[in-house]
mmCIF file of C-alpha atoms in Angstrom:
data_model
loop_
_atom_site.group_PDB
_atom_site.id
_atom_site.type_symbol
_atom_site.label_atom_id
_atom_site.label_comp_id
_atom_site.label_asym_id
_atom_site.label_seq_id
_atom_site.Cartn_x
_atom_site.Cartn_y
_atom_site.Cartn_z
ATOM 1 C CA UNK A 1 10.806 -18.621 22.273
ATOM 2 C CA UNK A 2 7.958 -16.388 24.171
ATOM 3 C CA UNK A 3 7.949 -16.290 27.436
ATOM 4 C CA UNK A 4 4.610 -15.601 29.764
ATOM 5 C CA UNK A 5 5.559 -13.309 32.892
ATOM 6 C CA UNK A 6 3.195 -11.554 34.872
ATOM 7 C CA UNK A 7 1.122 -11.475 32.218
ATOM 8 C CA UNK A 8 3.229 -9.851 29.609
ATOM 9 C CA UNK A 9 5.077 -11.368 27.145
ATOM 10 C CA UNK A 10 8.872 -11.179 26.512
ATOM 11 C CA UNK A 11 10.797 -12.665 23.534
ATOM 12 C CA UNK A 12 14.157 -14.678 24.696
ATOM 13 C CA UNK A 13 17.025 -15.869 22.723
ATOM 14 C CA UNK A 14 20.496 -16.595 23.033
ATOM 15 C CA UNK A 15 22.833 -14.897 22.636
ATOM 16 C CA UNK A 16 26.589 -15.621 20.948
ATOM 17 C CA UNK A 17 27.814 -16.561 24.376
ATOM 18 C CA UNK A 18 24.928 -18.497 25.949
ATOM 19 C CA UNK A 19 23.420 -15.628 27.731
ATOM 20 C CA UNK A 20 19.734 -15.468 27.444
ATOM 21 C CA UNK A 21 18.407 -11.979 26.687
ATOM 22 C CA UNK A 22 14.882 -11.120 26.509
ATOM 23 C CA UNK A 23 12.928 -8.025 25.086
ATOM 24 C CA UNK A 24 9.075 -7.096 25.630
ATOM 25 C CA UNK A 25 7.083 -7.638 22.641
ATOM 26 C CA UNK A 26 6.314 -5.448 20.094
ATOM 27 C CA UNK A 27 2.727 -3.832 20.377
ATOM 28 C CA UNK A 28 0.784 -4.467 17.845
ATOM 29 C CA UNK A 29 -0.850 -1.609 15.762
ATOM 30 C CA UNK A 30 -4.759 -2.436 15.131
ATOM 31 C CA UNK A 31 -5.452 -2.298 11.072
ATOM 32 C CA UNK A 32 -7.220 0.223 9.928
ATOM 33 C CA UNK A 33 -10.754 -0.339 8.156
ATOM 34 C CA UNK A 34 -10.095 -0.508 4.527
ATOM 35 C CA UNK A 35 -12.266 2.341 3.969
ATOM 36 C CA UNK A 36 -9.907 4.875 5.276
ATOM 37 C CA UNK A 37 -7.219 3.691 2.790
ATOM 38 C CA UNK A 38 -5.567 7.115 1.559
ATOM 39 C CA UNK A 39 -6.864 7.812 -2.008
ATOM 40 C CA UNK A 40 -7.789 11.031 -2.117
ATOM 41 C CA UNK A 41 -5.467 14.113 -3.466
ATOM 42 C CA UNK A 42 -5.192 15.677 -0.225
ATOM 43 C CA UNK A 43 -3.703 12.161 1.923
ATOM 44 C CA UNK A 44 -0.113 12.434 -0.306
ATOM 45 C CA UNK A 45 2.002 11.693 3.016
ATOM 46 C CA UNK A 46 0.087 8.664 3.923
ATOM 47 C CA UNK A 47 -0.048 7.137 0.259
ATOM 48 C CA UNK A 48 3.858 7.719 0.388
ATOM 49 C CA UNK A 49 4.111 6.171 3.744
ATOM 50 C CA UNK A 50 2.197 2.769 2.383
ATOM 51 C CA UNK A 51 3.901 2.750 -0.528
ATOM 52 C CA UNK A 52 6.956 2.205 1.213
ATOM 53 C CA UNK A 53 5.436 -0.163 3.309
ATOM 54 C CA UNK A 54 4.035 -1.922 0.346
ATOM 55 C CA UNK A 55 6.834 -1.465 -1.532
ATOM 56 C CA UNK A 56 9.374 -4.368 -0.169
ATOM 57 C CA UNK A 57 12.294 -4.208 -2.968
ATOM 58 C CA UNK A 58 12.520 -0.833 -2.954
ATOM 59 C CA UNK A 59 12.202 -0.697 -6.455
ATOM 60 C CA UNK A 60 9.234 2.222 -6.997
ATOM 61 C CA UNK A 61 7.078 -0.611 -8.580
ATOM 62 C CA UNK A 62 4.541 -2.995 -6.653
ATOM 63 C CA UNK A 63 4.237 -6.249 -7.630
ATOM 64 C CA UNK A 64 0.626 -8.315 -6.881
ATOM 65 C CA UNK A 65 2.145 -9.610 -4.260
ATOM 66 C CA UNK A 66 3.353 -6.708 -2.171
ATOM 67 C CA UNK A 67 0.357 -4.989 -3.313
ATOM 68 C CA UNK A 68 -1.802 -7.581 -1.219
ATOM 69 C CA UNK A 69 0.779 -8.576 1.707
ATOM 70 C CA UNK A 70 1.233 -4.545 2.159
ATOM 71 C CA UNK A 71 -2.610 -3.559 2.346
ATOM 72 C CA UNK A 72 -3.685 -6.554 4.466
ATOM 73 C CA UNK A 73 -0.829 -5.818 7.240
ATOM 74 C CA UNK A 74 -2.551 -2.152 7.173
ATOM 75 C CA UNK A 75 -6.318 -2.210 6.825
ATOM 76 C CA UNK A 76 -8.570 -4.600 7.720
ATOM 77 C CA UNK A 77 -11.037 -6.346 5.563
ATOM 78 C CA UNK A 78 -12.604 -8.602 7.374
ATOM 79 C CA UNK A 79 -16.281 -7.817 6.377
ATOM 80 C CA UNK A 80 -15.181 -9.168 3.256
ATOM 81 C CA UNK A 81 -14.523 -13.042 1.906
ATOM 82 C CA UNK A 82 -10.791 -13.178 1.491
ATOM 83 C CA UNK A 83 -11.595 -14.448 -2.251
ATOM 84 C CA UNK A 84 -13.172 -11.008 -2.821
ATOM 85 C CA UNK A 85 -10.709 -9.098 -1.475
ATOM 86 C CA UNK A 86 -7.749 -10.908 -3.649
ATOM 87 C CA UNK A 87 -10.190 -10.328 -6.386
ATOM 88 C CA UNK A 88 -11.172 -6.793 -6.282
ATOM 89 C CA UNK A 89 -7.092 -6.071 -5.493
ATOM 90 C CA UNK A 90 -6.463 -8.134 -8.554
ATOM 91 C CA UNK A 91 -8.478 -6.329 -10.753
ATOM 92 C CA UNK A 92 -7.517 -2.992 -9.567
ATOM 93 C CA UNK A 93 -3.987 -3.908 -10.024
ATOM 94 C CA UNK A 94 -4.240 -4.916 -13.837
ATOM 95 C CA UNK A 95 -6.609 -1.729 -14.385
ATOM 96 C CA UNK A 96 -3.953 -0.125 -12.796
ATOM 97 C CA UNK A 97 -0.495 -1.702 -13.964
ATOM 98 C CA UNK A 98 0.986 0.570 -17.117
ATOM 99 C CA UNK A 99 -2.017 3.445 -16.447
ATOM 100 C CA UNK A 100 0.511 5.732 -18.132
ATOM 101 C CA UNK A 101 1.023 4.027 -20.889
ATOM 102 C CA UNK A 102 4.618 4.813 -20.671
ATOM 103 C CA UNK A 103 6.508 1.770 -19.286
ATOM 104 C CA UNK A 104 6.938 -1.014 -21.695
ATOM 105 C CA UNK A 105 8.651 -4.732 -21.057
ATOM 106 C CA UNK A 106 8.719 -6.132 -17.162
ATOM 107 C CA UNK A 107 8.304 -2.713 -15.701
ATOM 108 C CA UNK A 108 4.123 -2.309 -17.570
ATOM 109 C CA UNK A 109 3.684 -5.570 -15.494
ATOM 110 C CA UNK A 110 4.114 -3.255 -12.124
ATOM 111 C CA UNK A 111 1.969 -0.611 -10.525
ATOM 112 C CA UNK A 112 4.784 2.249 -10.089
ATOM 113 C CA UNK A 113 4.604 4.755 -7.439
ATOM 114 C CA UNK A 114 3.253 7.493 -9.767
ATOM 115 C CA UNK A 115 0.045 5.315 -10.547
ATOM 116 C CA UNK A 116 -0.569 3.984 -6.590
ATOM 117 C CA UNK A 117 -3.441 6.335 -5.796
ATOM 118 C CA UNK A 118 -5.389 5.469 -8.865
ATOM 119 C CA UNK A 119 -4.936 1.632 -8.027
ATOM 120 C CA UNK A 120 -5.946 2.440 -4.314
ATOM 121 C CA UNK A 121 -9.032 4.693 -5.593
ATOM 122 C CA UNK A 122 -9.848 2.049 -8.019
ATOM 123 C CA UNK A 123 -9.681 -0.598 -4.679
ATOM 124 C CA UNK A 124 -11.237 1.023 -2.466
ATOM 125 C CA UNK A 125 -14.537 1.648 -4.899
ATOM 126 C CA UNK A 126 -14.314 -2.101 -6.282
ATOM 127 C CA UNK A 127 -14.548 -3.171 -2.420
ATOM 128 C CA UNK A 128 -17.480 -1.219 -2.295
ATOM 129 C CA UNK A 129 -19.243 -2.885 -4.971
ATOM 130 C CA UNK A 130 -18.993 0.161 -7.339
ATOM 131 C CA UNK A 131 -17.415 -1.888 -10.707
ATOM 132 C CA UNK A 132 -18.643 1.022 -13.037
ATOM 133 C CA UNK A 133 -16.103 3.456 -11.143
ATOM 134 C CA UNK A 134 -13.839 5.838 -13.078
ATOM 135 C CA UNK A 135 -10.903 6.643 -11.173
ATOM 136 C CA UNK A 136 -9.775 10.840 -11.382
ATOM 137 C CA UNK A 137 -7.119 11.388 -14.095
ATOM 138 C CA UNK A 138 -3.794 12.800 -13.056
ATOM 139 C CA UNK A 139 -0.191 10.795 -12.158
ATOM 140 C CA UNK A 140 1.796 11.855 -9.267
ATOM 141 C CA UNK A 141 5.348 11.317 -8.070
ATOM 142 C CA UNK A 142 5.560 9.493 -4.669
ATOM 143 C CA UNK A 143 9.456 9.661 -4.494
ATOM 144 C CA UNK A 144 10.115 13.252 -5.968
ATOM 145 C CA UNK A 145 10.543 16.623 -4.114
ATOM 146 C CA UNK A 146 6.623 17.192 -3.150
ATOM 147 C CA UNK A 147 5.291 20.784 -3.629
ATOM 148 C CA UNK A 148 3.896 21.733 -7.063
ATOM 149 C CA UNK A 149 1.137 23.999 -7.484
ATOM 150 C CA UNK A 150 -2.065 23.274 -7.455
ATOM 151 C CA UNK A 151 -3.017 20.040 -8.375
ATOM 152 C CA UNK A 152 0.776 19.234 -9.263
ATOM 153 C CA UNK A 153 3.172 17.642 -8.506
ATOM 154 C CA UNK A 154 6.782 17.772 -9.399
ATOM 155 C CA UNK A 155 9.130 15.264 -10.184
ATOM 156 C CA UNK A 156 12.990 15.426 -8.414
ATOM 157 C CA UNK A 157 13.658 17.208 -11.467
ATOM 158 C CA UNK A 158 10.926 20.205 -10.953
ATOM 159 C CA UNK A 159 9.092 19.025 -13.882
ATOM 160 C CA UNK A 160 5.541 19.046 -13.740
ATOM 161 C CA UNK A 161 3.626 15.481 -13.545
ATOM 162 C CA UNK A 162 0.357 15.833 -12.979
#
């Protein structure tokens, strides 16, 4: 239940004994506007931070799904229908899904963490109303040790991705 006091509000619940406890309520974070949705090369720690957020199994692959629930809790597209939104995520998702050509069965049905900032570059230019866009090549691997050289980046292995 939410309580009203003094013009904050409090969450209450029992507890295993009857006592009532209460806790203030979590702020709120404000979205951000979809344009600032990290695609570039140079944003790797925020993609890796959404990806976990997006990323609700835990599995390094995004389904449609978590793809959509993850982005709307985090940016805001309001200037936009809601059917164009699911649209343009849709069809950066199955541009996206199996862009290395490597997975095969249930796992080319995913967008994997190595293929995320294509499918957000791709996004973000769809929104945009840019349906000609072609996304920069180049994979990169959101769960591996970082670093690389260059434009790399290397796997947990040290092997050299993109």
């Amino acid at each position: 239940a939410i309580f009203a006091q003094a013009g904050q509000e409090s969450l209450l619940w029992k507890g295993s004994r009857g006592s009532i406890m209460s806790a203030p309520a979590l702020a709120k974070r404000p979205r951000r506007p979809f344009t600032d949705i990290p695609f570039q090369r140079d944003r790797l720690p925020e993609r890796k931070v959404l990806f976990l957020i997006c990323d609700t199994h835990r599995n390094g692959y995004l389904s449609l799904s978590e793809a959509t629930i993850g982005l709307s809790s985090q940016f805001d597209f309001d200037a936009i229908p809601k059917a164009n939104v699911d649209r343009d995520i849709q069809r950066a998702f199955s541009v996206t899904k199996n862009y290395s050509g490597k997975e095969t069965g249930q796992a080319a049905g995913y967008v994997e963490h190595k293929e995320f900032r294509i499918f957000l570059e791709m996004l973000v230019y769809l929104l945009q109303g840019e349906d000609t866009h072609k996304p920069v090549l180049g994979l990169e691997n959101l769960h591996g040790g970082g670093g690389g050289q260059g434009n790399t980046t290397t796997c947990c292995g040290g092997c050299v991705i993109a």
